[in-house]
Amino acid sequence: MGVEVVGRYTGPAGEPGLDYRLRIELLADLPVVVIQHWFFHCLPKAPNLTVDGMGISLAMDVTSNAKHFRQLKHGLTGTPRPVVTNRPVDVRVGHDGAVLWRMADARAMEDNTDYPPYTLPPADECSAWFAAELDGAWCAAKIDDACDMPPKGMRLDEGRFDFDLWPKWAAPMQLPQGRSRSTTLRLAFGDRSPNQPLLCETVDAALSASRCETPLLLGPEAYARAGVFEQDRLLRHDRKHARFDDYLGRVACPPTVAGMFDLGDTPDPGYQTTYLRTGRRLEAIAPLAQQRPVQFLTGVRQALAPWSDASQFEPIWANNEYDVIWCIGGEIMRAGRRDLLPSLRWFARHAIEVDFVHYSDHPVKHRATPPHCARHTTAGAYPSHFWTEGLLQYYALTGDEDALAFARGIGDKIVQLLTDPEHRSKLWRPTRELGWALLALSALIEFDPAPSYRDLATEIADDLIDAPLTDDYIADAVKYSFGYASIVLGVDRWYGVNGGDRYRDWLVAFAQRCAGRLGDGAGVVPSMGLCILHAGYKHSGDADLVRSGMRVLEQIIDSQAWIDPPPYTKPFAMLYRPLSRFLADAAAEGLLDKLDYRF
């Protein structure tokens, strides 16, 4: 049961402010209220908006001014203990650079211990929740993911709960046009006996039981038998090839960073280097007196000189490039990795809320996702960097309808750009602009077969397979396999949705033309070419295609990417997408045995 309210905030003089969606849910059989607040900067002619603070306040009829919480480290042994205080409670995360809850005024800890200096007093670390006493009951409150999305704050005094979604003690929040973000609050209730203390374990259990981030999951074998999201074509998690099984687990989900707008994304040092090389203006984040010269080596790509420091400039964010969300969701199903569910939600919600520009004065960016760029959305938008597969997989696993709305928004933008004569004249080529667009539309059609999506997907697929497979075309496909693999992925997904022997035959012919020529380079660079060989083998059973791909696999094993994969979105996705498929093919042909652990 739930209530949803949408509206727009206004200023003191009635001036328009942020749009918002407030959703309040009551959970069946659980005494918990879940409140989700989602704000949007959709004001025209306002490229940036400064927000001093943002919060939600609730008033409760309390029977006393007692507040309950847990002190995490009490005494010289650092033992957790329950605390009851009549003082105002003000807990914060991010105010001192740390990503854990601390009491702003340590007197509320009611701790008279004489701590020696080596314990770094005061012992002010506290639980992520606090509770108040009601008439015959109690109420506890917390903010989800607060330590992962700082800054945050919570206050409680005389029955008033104040939740700082963006605290005023932090620097003002800077919102580029189109930016949004949601925060979820939880209120748990329970009966209270006057003669019995409120147990911290009782509060923990009530709040934990209400978490909806863990959907009902089936086992890996069930997903493989059903063949959903290609699970029947990925390397089985049966430990028969433990070395490769473990590697897929390592490159399925990159580590993300804590922050209000960065959680669910990673920087990309490679793009930061190339942006500097090509003269794109990146803001320096180091003080002027500390900035050092940046130099580039000679050569075609002019790599950043080893003595230059790109970290003195703002980072470039990956924005789900190559759809790492698909990789995270795929690994959850392939290997039963429930531990990846929080990361899946973080990356998915980041794509929905931060990467997606909900409004722009510029039509190209309006309701689209820009590619890798500074501050997530400073670039334009084009189909070669639109992905829907991962978000639709997330939707199927969790039922989060915002993910389906996001995918439809991307589908609409693809239709808009590729039916506009000016943009079509630039984008309509047998390249990744059409390859990723076809993949995004084909995935969406399985959930929403709108004629506009299907008609455009048909036109794209037909044009792609009608392109002559000349020697020059194949040479480009081999050299730039990271881009041409998108064409294969798109045609293959379209064939799965639409059928048609000519699409299947093209996938086989294209793979056979490329086979034996893939594999130049090392590490991450040639890996996407395995998607081409996989599609050909999938539809023909031609074992020579798998054998030719073993050269690429061995080059990956011999590279630094095998020993220490770059912990960023793009390289993880470029490794997981092809390897999860190709390793299954190699296993089927018995080609992994000699490369697997032999002891």
Coordinates of C-alpha atoms in Angstrom, one line a residue:
M1 CA 0.0 0.0 0.0
G2 CA 1.4 3.4 -0.9
V3 CA 0.8 7.0 -1.7
E4 CA 2.6 9.0 -4.3
V5 CA 2.7 12.8 -4.5
V6 CA 4.4 14.9 -7.2
G7 CA 4.8 18.6 -7.2
R8 CA 7.2 21.5 -7.3
Y9 CA 8.8 23.4 -4.5
T10 CA 8.5 27.2 -4.5
G11 CA 10.5 29.9 -2.9
P12 CA 9.4 32.6 -0.3
A13 CA 8.1 34.8 -3.1
G14 CA 6.5 31.9 -5.0
E15 CA 9.4 31.5 -7.4
P16 CA 9.6 28.0 -8.9
G17 CA 12.1 25.5 -7.4
L18 CA 12.8 21.8 -7.7
D19 CA 10.3 19.3 -8.8
Y20 CA 9.8 16.3 -6.5
R21 CA 8.2 12.9 -6.1
L22 CA 7.3 11.8 -2.6
R23 CA 6.4 8.1 -2.2
I24 CA 5.1 6.7 1.1
E25 CA 4.7 3.0 1.4
L26 CA 3.2 0.8 4.1
L27 CA 4.6 -2.7 4.1
A28 CA 2.3 -5.7 4.6
D29 CA 2.7 -7.5 7.9
L30 CA 5.6 -5.2 8.9
P31 CA 5.2 -2.1 11.2
V32 CA 7.4 0.0 8.9
V33 CA 6.8 3.1 6.8
V34 CA 9.2 3.7 3.8
I35 CA 9.5 7.2 2.5
Q36 CA 11.3 7.9 -0.8
H37 CA 12.0 11.5 -1.7
W38 CA 13.2 12.2 -5.3
F39 CA 14.0 15.7 -6.4
F40 CA 14.6 17.0 -10.0
H41 CA 16.2 20.2 -11.3
C42 CA 14.0 20.8 -14.3
L43 CA 13.9 24.6 -14.4
P44 CA 14.4 26.1 -17.8
K45 CA 17.2 28.6 -18.4
A46 CA 18.9 27.5 -15.2
P47 CA 22.1 25.7 -16.1
N48 CA 23.1 25.4 -12.5
L49 CA 21.2 25.7 -9.3
T50 CA 22.6 26.2 -5.8
V51 CA 20.8 24.6 -2.9
D52 CA 21.8 25.5 0.6
G53 CA 20.0 22.6 2.3
M54 CA 17.3 20.1 1.9
G55 CA 15.4 18.0 4.5
I56 CA 12.3 16.3 5.7
S57 CA 10.8 16.9 9.2
L58 CA 8.3 14.7 11.0
A59 CA 6.5 15.3 14.4
M60 CA 5.6 12.5 16.8
D61 CA 3.5 12.5 20.0
V62 CA 6.2 11.3 22.4
T63 CA 5.6 10.4 26.0
S64 CA 9.1 11.4 27.1
N65 CA 12.1 13.1 25.8
A66 CA 14.2 9.9 26.0
K67 CA 16.1 9.0 22.8
H68 CA 17.6 5.6 22.2
F69 CA 20.5 4.6 20.0
R70 CA 23.6 2.4 20.0
Q71 CA 27.1 3.6 20.8
L72 CA 29.4 1.5 18.6
K73 CA 32.6 1.7 20.6
H74 CA 32.4 2.1 24.3
G75 CA 35.2 1.8 26.8
L76 CA 38.8 0.7 26.3
T77 CA 37.6 -2.5 24.6
G78 CA 35.4 -0.7 22.1
T79 CA 32.3 -2.7 23.0
P80 CA 28.9 -1.6 21.6
R81 CA 26.3 -0.6 24.2
P82 CA 22.7 0.9 24.2
V83 CA 22.4 4.5 25.1
V84 CA 19.4 6.4 26.5
T85 CA 19.6 10.2 26.7
N86 CA 17.4 13.2 27.3
R87 CA 19.7 15.5 25.4
P88 CA 19.1 16.6 21.8
V89 CA 20.5 14.0 19.3
D90 CA 22.4 15.3 16.3
V91 CA 24.1 12.7 14.2
R92 CA 26.1 13.4 11.1
V93 CA 28.0 11.6 8.3
G94 CA 30.4 13.4 6.1
H95 CA 30.9 16.5 8.2
D96 CA 34.5 15.5 9.2
G97 CA 35.4 13.7 6.0
A98 CA 34.5 10.3 7.5
V99 CA 31.8 8.1 6.1
L100 CA 30.2 6.9 9.3
W101 CA 27.7 8.3 11.7
R102 CA 29.1 10.5 14.5
M103 CA 27.3 12.4 17.3
A104 CA 27.9 16.2 16.7
D105 CA 27.7 16.8 20.5
A106 CA 29.4 13.9 22.3
R107 CA 27.6 14.7 25.5
A108 CA 24.6 12.9 24.1
M109 CA 26.6 9.7 24.3
E110 CA 26.2 9.8 28.1
D111 CA 29.7 8.4 28.3
N112 CA 31.9 9.4 31.3
T113 CA 34.8 7.1 30.5
D114 CA 38.2 8.6 30.8
Y115 CA 39.6 7.7 27.3
P116 CA 43.4 7.8 26.8
P117 CA 44.6 9.8 23.8
Y118 CA 45.5 6.8 21.8
T119 CA 41.8 5.9 21.5
L120 CA 41.1 9.2 19.7
P121 CA 38.3 10.4 21.9
P122 CA 35.5 11.2 22.0
A123 CA 33.9 7.8 21.4
D124 CA 31.1 9.3 19.3
E125 CA 30.5 6.7 16.6
C126 CA 26.8 5.6 16.8
S127 CA 24.2 3.5 15.1
A128 CA 22.5 4.4 11.8
W129 CA 19.2 4.8 13.6
F130 CA 17.7 6.4 16.7
A131 CA 14.4 5.9 18.4
A132 CA 11.8 7.8 20.4
E133 CA 9.3 6.7 23.0
L134 CA 5.6 6.9 22.1
D135 CA 2.5 6.0 24.1
G136 CA 3.0 2.2 24.6
A137 CA 5.2 2.1 21.6
W138 CA 8.5 3.1 20.1
C139 CA 9.5 4.6 16.7
A140 CA 12.9 4.3 15.2
A141 CA 14.2 6.1 12.1
K142 CA 17.1 5.8 9.7
I143 CA 18.3 7.0 6.2
D144 CA 19.2 4.3 3.7
D145 CA 22.7 4.3 2.3
A146 CA 23.5 7.4 4.3
C147 CA 27.2 6.5 4.8
D148 CA 27.4 5.7 1.0
M149 CA 25.7 9.0 0.0
P150 CA 27.2 11.7 2.3
P151 CA 26.7 14.3 3.5
K152 CA 23.6 13.4 5.7
G153 CA 22.3 14.2 9.1
M154 CA 19.5 13.3 11.5
R155 CA 18.3 15.1 14.6
L156 CA 15.7 14.2 17.2
D157 CA 14.4 16.3 20.1
E158 CA 11.1 16.6 21.8
G159 CA 9.4 14.3 19.2
R160 CA 10.6 16.1 16.1
F161 CA 12.6 14.0 13.6
D162 CA 14.7 16.1 11.2
F163 CA 16.3 14.3 8.3
D164 CA 19.0 16.3 6.5
L165 CA 19.0 15.0 2.9
W166 CA 21.6 17.7 2.2
P167 CA 22.7 19.4 5.5
K168 CA 23.1 23.1 5.8
W169 CA 26.4 22.5 7.6
A170 CA 27.8 21.1 4.3
A171 CA 28.9 23.3 1.4
P172 CA 25.9 24.3 -0.8
M173 CA 24.7 21.6 -3.2
Q174 CA 25.4 22.4 -6.9
L175 CA 22.8 21.0 -9.3
P176 CA 23.4 21.0 -13.0
Q177 CA 20.2 21.3 -15.1
G178 CA 18.5 17.9 -15.4
R179 CA 20.1 16.4 -12.2
S180 CA 18.0 14.4 -9.8
R181 CA 18.6 12.2 -6.8
S182 CA 16.4 10.2 -4.4
T183 CA 16.8 9.4 -0.7
T184 CA 14.9 6.7 1.2
L185 CA 13.9 7.0 4.9
R186 CA 12.6 4.2 7.1
L187 CA 10.4 4.4 10.2
A188 CA 9.9 1.3 12.3
F189 CA 7.4 0.9 15.1
G190 CA 6.9 -1.6 17.9
D191 CA 5.1 -2.1 21.2
R192 CA 6.9 -0.9 24.3
S193 CA 6.4 -2.1 27.9
P194 CA 7.1 0.5 30.6
N195 CA 9.0 -2.0 32.6
Q196 CA 11.2 -3.3 29.8
P197 CA 14.1 -1.5 28.0
L198 CA 14.0 -1.0 24.3
L199 CA 16.5 -3.5 22.9
C200 CA 18.8 -2.4 20.0
E201 CA 18.4 -5.9 18.5
T202 CA 14.6 -5.3 18.2
V203 CA 15.1 -2.1 16.3
D204 CA 17.8 -3.7 14.1
A205 CA 15.5 -6.6 13.2
A206 CA 12.5 -4.3 12.4
L207 CA 14.5 -2.1 10.1
S208 CA 16.4 -4.9 8.4
A209 CA 13.2 -6.8 7.7
S210 CA 11.8 -3.9 5.7
R211 CA 14.7 -3.7 3.2
C212 CA 13.5 -4.4 -0.3
E213 CA 16.9 -4.5 -2.0
T214 CA 16.9 -8.3 -1.9
P215 CA 14.4 -9.6 -4.4
L216 CA 13.3 -13.2 -4.7
L217 CA 16.1 -14.9 -6.6
L218 CA 16.1 -18.3 -8.2
G219 CA 19.2 -20.4 -8.4
P220 CA 21.7 -20.2 -11.3
E221 CA 20.5 -23.4 -12.8
A222 CA 16.9 -22.1 -13.0
Y223 CA 18.0 -19.0 -14.9
A224 CA 20.1 -21.1 -17.2
R225 CA 17.3 -23.5 -18.0
A226 CA 14.9 -20.6 -18.7
G227 CA 17.5 -18.9 -20.9
V228 CA 16.6 -15.5 -19.6
F229 CA 19.1 -12.7 -20.4
E230 CA 21.4 -15.2 -22.1
Q231 CA 22.0 -17.1 -18.9
D232 CA 22.0 -20.4 -21.0
R233 CA 24.9 -19.0 -23.0
L234 CA 27.2 -17.9 -20.1
L235 CA 29.9 -20.0 -18.4
R236 CA 28.2 -22.2 -15.9
H237 CA 29.0 -21.6 -12.2
D238 CA 29.6 -25.3 -11.6
R239 CA 33.3 -24.9 -10.6
K240 CA 34.5 -27.2 -13.4
H241 CA 36.6 -24.3 -14.6
A242 CA 37.3 -22.5 -11.3
R243 CA 40.1 -20.3 -12.6
F244 CA 37.8 -18.6 -15.2
D245 CA 34.7 -18.8 -13.0
D246 CA 36.6 -16.8 -10.3
Y247 CA 37.9 -14.3 -12.9
L248 CA 34.4 -13.5 -14.1
G249 CA 33.4 -12.9 -10.4
R250 CA 36.3 -10.4 -10.1
V251 CA 35.4 -8.3 -13.2
A252 CA 31.6 -8.3 -12.9
C253 CA 31.2 -5.3 -10.6
P254 CA 33.7 -2.5 -10.2
P255 CA 34.1 -0.8 -6.8
T256 CA 32.2 2.5 -6.6
V257 CA 32.7 5.6 -4.5
A258 CA 30.7 7.1 -1.7
G259 CA 29.1 10.4 -2.5
M260 CA 25.7 12.0 -3.0
F261 CA 26.0 12.0 -6.8
D262 CA 28.9 9.6 -7.4
L263 CA 27.7 6.4 -5.8
G264 CA 27.1 3.9 -8.6
D265 CA 29.7 5.2 -11.0
T266 CA 33.5 5.2 -11.3
P267 CA 36.0 7.6 -12.8
D268 CA 37.8 6.7 -16.0
P269 CA 41.5 7.8 -16.0
G270 CA 41.8 6.9 -19.7
Y271 CA 39.2 9.4 -20.7
Q272 CA 40.7 12.0 -18.4
T273 CA 44.0 11.6 -20.2
T274 CA 42.5 11.8 -23.7
Y275 CA 40.3 14.7 -22.8
L276 CA 43.4 16.7 -21.7
R277 CA 45.3 15.6 -24.8
T278 CA 42.5 16.8 -27.2
G279 CA 42.2 20.2 -25.4
R280 CA 38.9 19.6 -23.7
R281 CA 38.7 21.9 -20.8
L282 CA 38.8 20.2 -17.5
E283 CA 38.7 22.2 -14.3
A284 CA 41.8 22.1 -12.1
I285 CA 40.9 20.9 -8.6
A286 CA 44.4 21.6 -7.2
P287 CA 45.2 25.1 -6.0
L288 CA 47.0 27.2 -8.6
A289 CA 50.3 27.2 -6.7
Q290 CA 50.3 23.4 -6.6
Q291 CA 49.5 22.7 -10.3
R292 CA 52.2 21.1 -12.3
P293 CA 52.8 21.0 -16.0
V294 CA 51.1 18.3 -18.0
Q295 CA 53.0 16.8 -21.0
F296 CA 52.3 14.1 -23.6
L297 CA 54.5 11.6 -25.3
T298 CA 55.0 11.7 -29.1
G299 CA 53.1 9.1 -31.2
V300 CA 49.7 8.5 -32.6
R301 CA 47.8 8.6 -29.3
Q302 CA 50.2 10.9 -27.5
A303 CA 49.9 9.2 -24.1
L304 CA 50.2 11.2 -20.9
A305 CA 53.9 11.3 -19.8
P306 CA 54.5 9.2 -16.7
W307 CA 55.7 12.3 -14.8
S308 CA 52.5 14.2 -15.4
D309 CA 49.6 14.1 -12.9
A310 CA 46.1 14.1 -14.3
S311 CA 44.6 13.8 -10.8
Q312 CA 45.0 17.6 -10.4
F313 CA 42.0 17.9 -12.7
E314 CA 38.4 17.0 -12.2
P315 CA 37.6 13.4 -12.9
I316 CA 35.8 12.0 -16.0
W317 CA 33.0 9.7 -15.0
A318 CA 32.2 6.5 -17.0
N319 CA 28.4 6.8 -17.0
N320 CA 27.8 3.0 -17.3
E321 CA 29.8 2.7 -20.5
Y322 CA 29.5 -0.7 -22.1
D323 CA 26.6 -1.4 -19.7
V324 CA 28.3 -2.7 -16.5
I325 CA 24.8 -2.9 -15.0
W326 CA 24.2 -5.8 -17.3
C327 CA 27.3 -7.4 -16.0
I328 CA 26.4 -7.0 -12.4
G329 CA 22.9 -8.4 -12.9
G330 CA 24.2 -11.2 -15.1
E331 CA 26.7 -12.3 -12.4
I332 CA 24.0 -12.2 -9.7
M333 CA 22.0 -14.7 -11.8
R334 CA 25.0 -16.7 -13.2
A335 CA 26.6 -17.3 -9.8
G336 CA 23.9 -16.6 -7.3
R337 CA 25.8 -13.5 -6.0
R338 CA 23.4 -12.0 -3.6
D339 CA 26.2 -9.9 -2.2
L340 CA 26.1 -7.8 -5.5
L341 CA 22.5 -6.8 -5.1
P342 CA 23.3 -3.5 -3.3
S343 CA 25.8 -2.6 -6.0
L344 CA 23.3 -3.4 -8.7
R345 CA 20.8 -1.0 -7.1
W346 CA 23.5 1.7 -6.7
F347 CA 24.6 1.5 -10.3
A348 CA 21.1 1.2 -11.6
R349 CA 19.7 4.1 -9.6
H350 CA 22.7 6.3 -10.5
A351 CA 22.0 5.7 -14.2
I352 CA 18.3 6.6 -13.6
E353 CA 18.8 9.6 -11.4
V354 CA 22.2 11.1 -12.2
D355 CA 23.4 10.1 -15.6
F356 CA 19.9 10.7 -17.2
V357 CA 19.3 14.3 -17.9
H358 CA 15.7 14.8 -16.9
Y359 CA 15.4 18.2 -18.5
S360 CA 17.7 20.3 -20.7
D361 CA 17.3 23.5 -22.6
H362 CA 19.4 21.8 -25.3
P363 CA 17.2 19.3 -27.3
V364 CA 20.0 16.8 -27.9
K365 CA 20.6 16.4 -24.1
H366 CA 16.9 16.6 -23.0
R367 CA 15.9 13.2 -21.5
A368 CA 19.1 11.4 -22.6
T369 CA 22.3 10.1 -21.0
P370 CA 25.5 11.8 -22.0
P371 CA 28.7 9.7 -22.4
H372 CA 31.7 9.7 -20.2
C373 CA 32.3 13.3 -19.0
A374 CA 33.1 15.6 -16.1
R375 CA 30.4 15.9 -13.4
H376 CA 28.4 13.1 -15.2
T377 CA 26.4 15.2 -17.6
T378 CA 28.5 18.0 -19.1
A379 CA 28.7 16.3 -22.5
G380 CA 26.1 16.0 -25.3
A381 CA 24.3 12.7 -26.1
Y382 CA 24.4 10.2 -29.0
P383 CA 23.2 6.6 -29.5
S384 CA 26.7 4.9 -29.3
H385 CA 26.5 5.6 -25.5
F386 CA 22.9 4.6 -24.8
W387 CA 22.3 1.3 -23.0
T388 CA 19.0 -0.3 -21.8
E389 CA 19.8 -4.0 -21.3
G390 CA 21.2 -3.7 -17.8
L391 CA 18.4 -1.4 -16.6
L392 CA 15.7 -3.8 -18.1
Q393 CA 17.4 -6.7 -16.4
Y394 CA 17.4 -4.8 -13.1
Y395 CA 13.7 -4.1 -13.7
A396 CA 13.0 -7.7 -14.2
L397 CA 14.8 -8.7 -11.1
T398 CA 13.5 -6.0 -8.8
G399 CA 10.3 -4.6 -10.3
D400 CA 11.6 -1.0 -10.1
E401 CA 9.3 0.7 -12.6
D402 CA 11.7 3.7 -12.8
A403 CA 14.1 1.5 -14.7
L404 CA 11.5 0.7 -17.4
A405 CA 10.6 4.4 -17.6
F406 CA 14.4 5.1 -18.1
A407 CA 14.6 2.5 -20.9
R408 CA 11.6 4.0 -22.6
G409 CA 13.2 7.5 -22.4
I410 CA 16.3 6.1 -24.0
G411 CA 14.3 4.4 -26.7
D412 CA 12.4 7.6 -27.4
K413 CA 15.7 9.6 -27.7
I414 CA 17.1 7.0 -30.2
V415 CA 14.0 7.4 -32.3
Q416 CA 14.2 11.2 -32.1
L417 CA 17.9 11.4 -33.1
L418 CA 17.8 8.7 -35.8
T419 CA 14.6 10.1 -37.5
D420 CA 15.8 13.7 -37.4
P421 CA 17.3 14.4 -40.9
E422 CA 20.3 16.4 -39.6
H423 CA 21.3 13.9 -37.0
R424 CA 20.6 10.9 -39.2
S425 CA 22.9 12.2 -41.9
K426 CA 25.7 12.2 -39.3
L427 CA 24.9 9.1 -37.3
W428 CA 23.5 6.6 -39.9
R429 CA 26.6 4.6 -40.6
P430 CA 27.4 0.9 -40.0
T431 CA 29.2 1.7 -36.8
R432 CA 28.6 1.5 -33.1
E433 CA 26.1 4.4 -33.4
L434 CA 23.7 2.0 -34.9
G435 CA 25.0 -1.1 -33.2
W436 CA 24.4 0.0 -29.6
A437 CA 21.1 1.7 -30.7
L438 CA 19.9 -1.6 -32.2
L439 CA 20.8 -3.4 -29.0
A440 CA 19.1 -0.9 -26.8
L441 CA 15.9 -1.0 -28.9
S442 CA 15.9 -4.8 -29.2
A443 CA 16.1 -5.2 -25.4
L444 CA 13.4 -2.6 -24.9
I445 CA 11.0 -4.3 -27.5
E446 CA 10.8 -7.4 -25.3
F447 CA 9.2 -5.2 -22.6
D448 CA 7.5 -2.6 -24.8
P449 CA 6.9 -3.5 -28.4
A450 CA 5.9 0.0 -29.4
P451 CA 5.7 0.4 -33.2
S452 CA 8.1 3.3 -33.2
Y453 CA 10.8 1.1 -31.5
R454 CA 10.1 -1.9 -33.7
D455 CA 10.0 0.0 -37.0
L456 CA 13.3 1.8 -36.3
A457 CA 15.0 -1.4 -35.1
T458 CA 13.9 -3.2 -38.3
E459 CA 15.4 -0.5 -40.4
I460 CA 18.7 -0.4 -38.5
A461 CA 19.1 -4.2 -38.5
D462 CA 18.4 -4.5 -42.3
D463 CA 20.8 -1.7 -43.1
L464 CA 23.6 -3.2 -40.9
I465 CA 23.4 -6.6 -42.5
D466 CA 23.1 -5.2 -46.0
A467 CA 26.5 -3.4 -45.7
P468 CA 28.9 -5.2 -48.0
L469 CA 31.5 -7.2 -46.2
T470 CA 34.4 -5.9 -48.2
D471 CA 38.0 -6.4 -47.2
D472 CA 38.3 -2.9 -45.9
Y473 CA 35.1 -3.3 -43.8
I474 CA 36.4 -6.5 -42.2
A475 CA 39.8 -4.9 -41.6
D476 CA 38.1 -2.0 -39.8
A477 CA 35.9 -4.5 -37.8
V478 CA 39.0 -6.3 -36.7
K479 CA 41.0 -3.2 -35.8
Y480 CA 38.1 -1.6 -34.0
S481 CA 36.4 -4.7 -32.7
F482 CA 35.4 -2.8 -29.5
G483 CA 32.9 -0.8 -31.7
Y484 CA 31.9 -3.4 -34.3
A485 CA 31.1 -5.9 -31.6
S486 CA 28.1 -3.7 -30.7
I487 CA 26.8 -4.3 -34.2
V488 CA 27.0 -8.1 -33.6
L489 CA 25.4 -7.7 -30.2
G490 CA 22.6 -5.7 -31.6
V491 CA 21.9 -8.0 -34.6
D492 CA 22.0 -11.0 -32.3
R493 CA 19.6 -9.6 -29.8
W494 CA 17.3 -8.4 -32.7
Y495 CA 17.4 -12.0 -34.1
G496 CA 16.3 -13.3 -30.7
V497 CA 13.4 -10.9 -30.7
N498 CA 12.4 -10.9 -34.3
G499 CA 13.7 -14.1 -35.9
G500 CA 14.8 -14.2 -39.5
D501 CA 17.4 -16.5 -41.1
R502 CA 19.1 -13.7 -42.9
Y503 CA 20.2 -12.1 -39.6
R504 CA 21.5 -15.4 -38.3
D505 CA 23.3 -16.1 -41.5
W506 CA 25.0 -12.7 -41.4
L507 CA 26.2 -13.3 -37.8
V508 CA 27.9 -16.5 -38.9
A509 CA 29.4 -15.0 -42.1
F510 CA 30.7 -11.9 -40.3
A511 CA 32.3 -14.0 -37.6
Q512 CA 34.0 -16.3 -40.1
R513 CA 35.4 -13.4 -42.0
C514 CA 36.9 -11.9 -38.8
A515 CA 38.1 -15.2 -37.4
G516 CA 41.9 -15.6 -37.3
R517 CA 42.5 -11.9 -37.6
L518 CA 41.3 -10.9 -34.2
G519 CA 43.7 -10.7 -31.3
D520 CA 46.2 -7.8 -32.1
G521 CA 46.8 -5.9 -28.9
A522 CA 46.8 -6.9 -25.3
G523 CA 44.6 -6.9 -22.3
V524 CA 41.2 -5.2 -22.5
V525 CA 41.5 -3.8 -26.0
P526 CA 40.9 -6.9 -28.1
S527 CA 38.5 -8.6 -25.7
M528 CA 35.2 -7.3 -27.3
G529 CA 36.1 -9.2 -30.5
L530 CA 35.2 -12.4 -28.7
C531 CA 31.5 -11.2 -28.9
I532 CA 31.8 -11.5 -32.7
L533 CA 33.2 -15.0 -32.5
H534 CA 30.6 -16.1 -29.9
A535 CA 27.7 -15.0 -32.0
G536 CA 29.0 -16.9 -35.0
Y537 CA 29.6 -20.1 -32.9
K538 CA 26.2 -19.8 -31.2
H539 CA 24.4 -19.9 -34.6
S540 CA 26.7 -22.3 -36.4
G541 CA 28.5 -24.6 -34.0
D542 CA 31.7 -23.9 -36.0
A543 CA 34.4 -24.8 -33.5
D544 CA 37.1 -23.1 -35.6
L545 CA 35.6 -19.8 -34.5
V546 CA 36.2 -20.8 -30.8
R547 CA 39.7 -22.0 -31.6
S548 CA 40.6 -18.7 -33.3
G549 CA 39.4 -16.8 -30.2
M550 CA 41.7 -18.7 -27.9
R551 CA 44.5 -16.5 -29.1
V552 CA 42.6 -13.5 -27.8
L553 CA 41.9 -15.3 -24.5
E554 CA 45.6 -16.1 -24.0
Q555 CA 46.6 -12.5 -24.7
I556 CA 44.2 -11.4 -22.0
I557 CA 45.7 -14.0 -19.6
D558 CA 49.2 -12.8 -20.4
S559 CA 48.2 -9.1 -19.7
Q560 CA 48.0 -7.0 -16.6
A561 CA 44.3 -7.0 -17.0
W562 CA 44.2 -10.7 -15.9
I563 CA 46.4 -10.1 -12.8
D564 CA 45.0 -6.8 -11.7
P565 CA 41.9 -5.7 -13.7
P566 CA 41.6 -1.9 -13.9
P567 CA 38.9 -1.2 -11.2
Y568 CA 36.7 1.0 -13.5
T569 CA 33.4 0.6 -15.2
K570 CA 34.5 0.4 -18.9
P571 CA 37.3 -2.2 -18.6
F572 CA 35.2 -4.4 -16.3
A573 CA 32.3 -4.3 -18.8
M574 CA 34.7 -4.9 -21.7
L575 CA 36.0 -8.0 -20.0
Y576 CA 32.9 -9.5 -18.5
R577 CA 30.6 -9.0 -21.6
P578 CA 32.7 -11.1 -24.0
L579 CA 34.4 -13.5 -21.6
S580 CA 31.2 -14.6 -19.8
R581 CA 30.0 -15.8 -23.3
F582 CA 33.2 -17.0 -24.9
L583 CA 34.4 -19.0 -22.0
A584 CA 31.2 -21.0 -22.2
D585 CA 31.9 -21.8 -25.8
A586 CA 35.5 -22.7 -25.0
A587 CA 34.4 -25.0 -22.2
A588 CA 31.9 -26.7 -24.6
E589 CA 34.7 -27.4 -27.0
G590 CA 37.0 -28.7 -24.2
L591 CA 39.5 -25.8 -24.8
L592 CA 39.7 -24.5 -21.2
D593 CA 41.0 -27.7 -19.6
K594 CA 44.7 -27.1 -20.4
L595 CA 44.4 -23.5 -19.2
D596 CA 42.6 -24.2 -16.0
Y597 CA 44.1 -25.1 -12.6
R598 CA 45.9 -28.5 -12.9
F599 CA 46.3 -29.3 -9.2

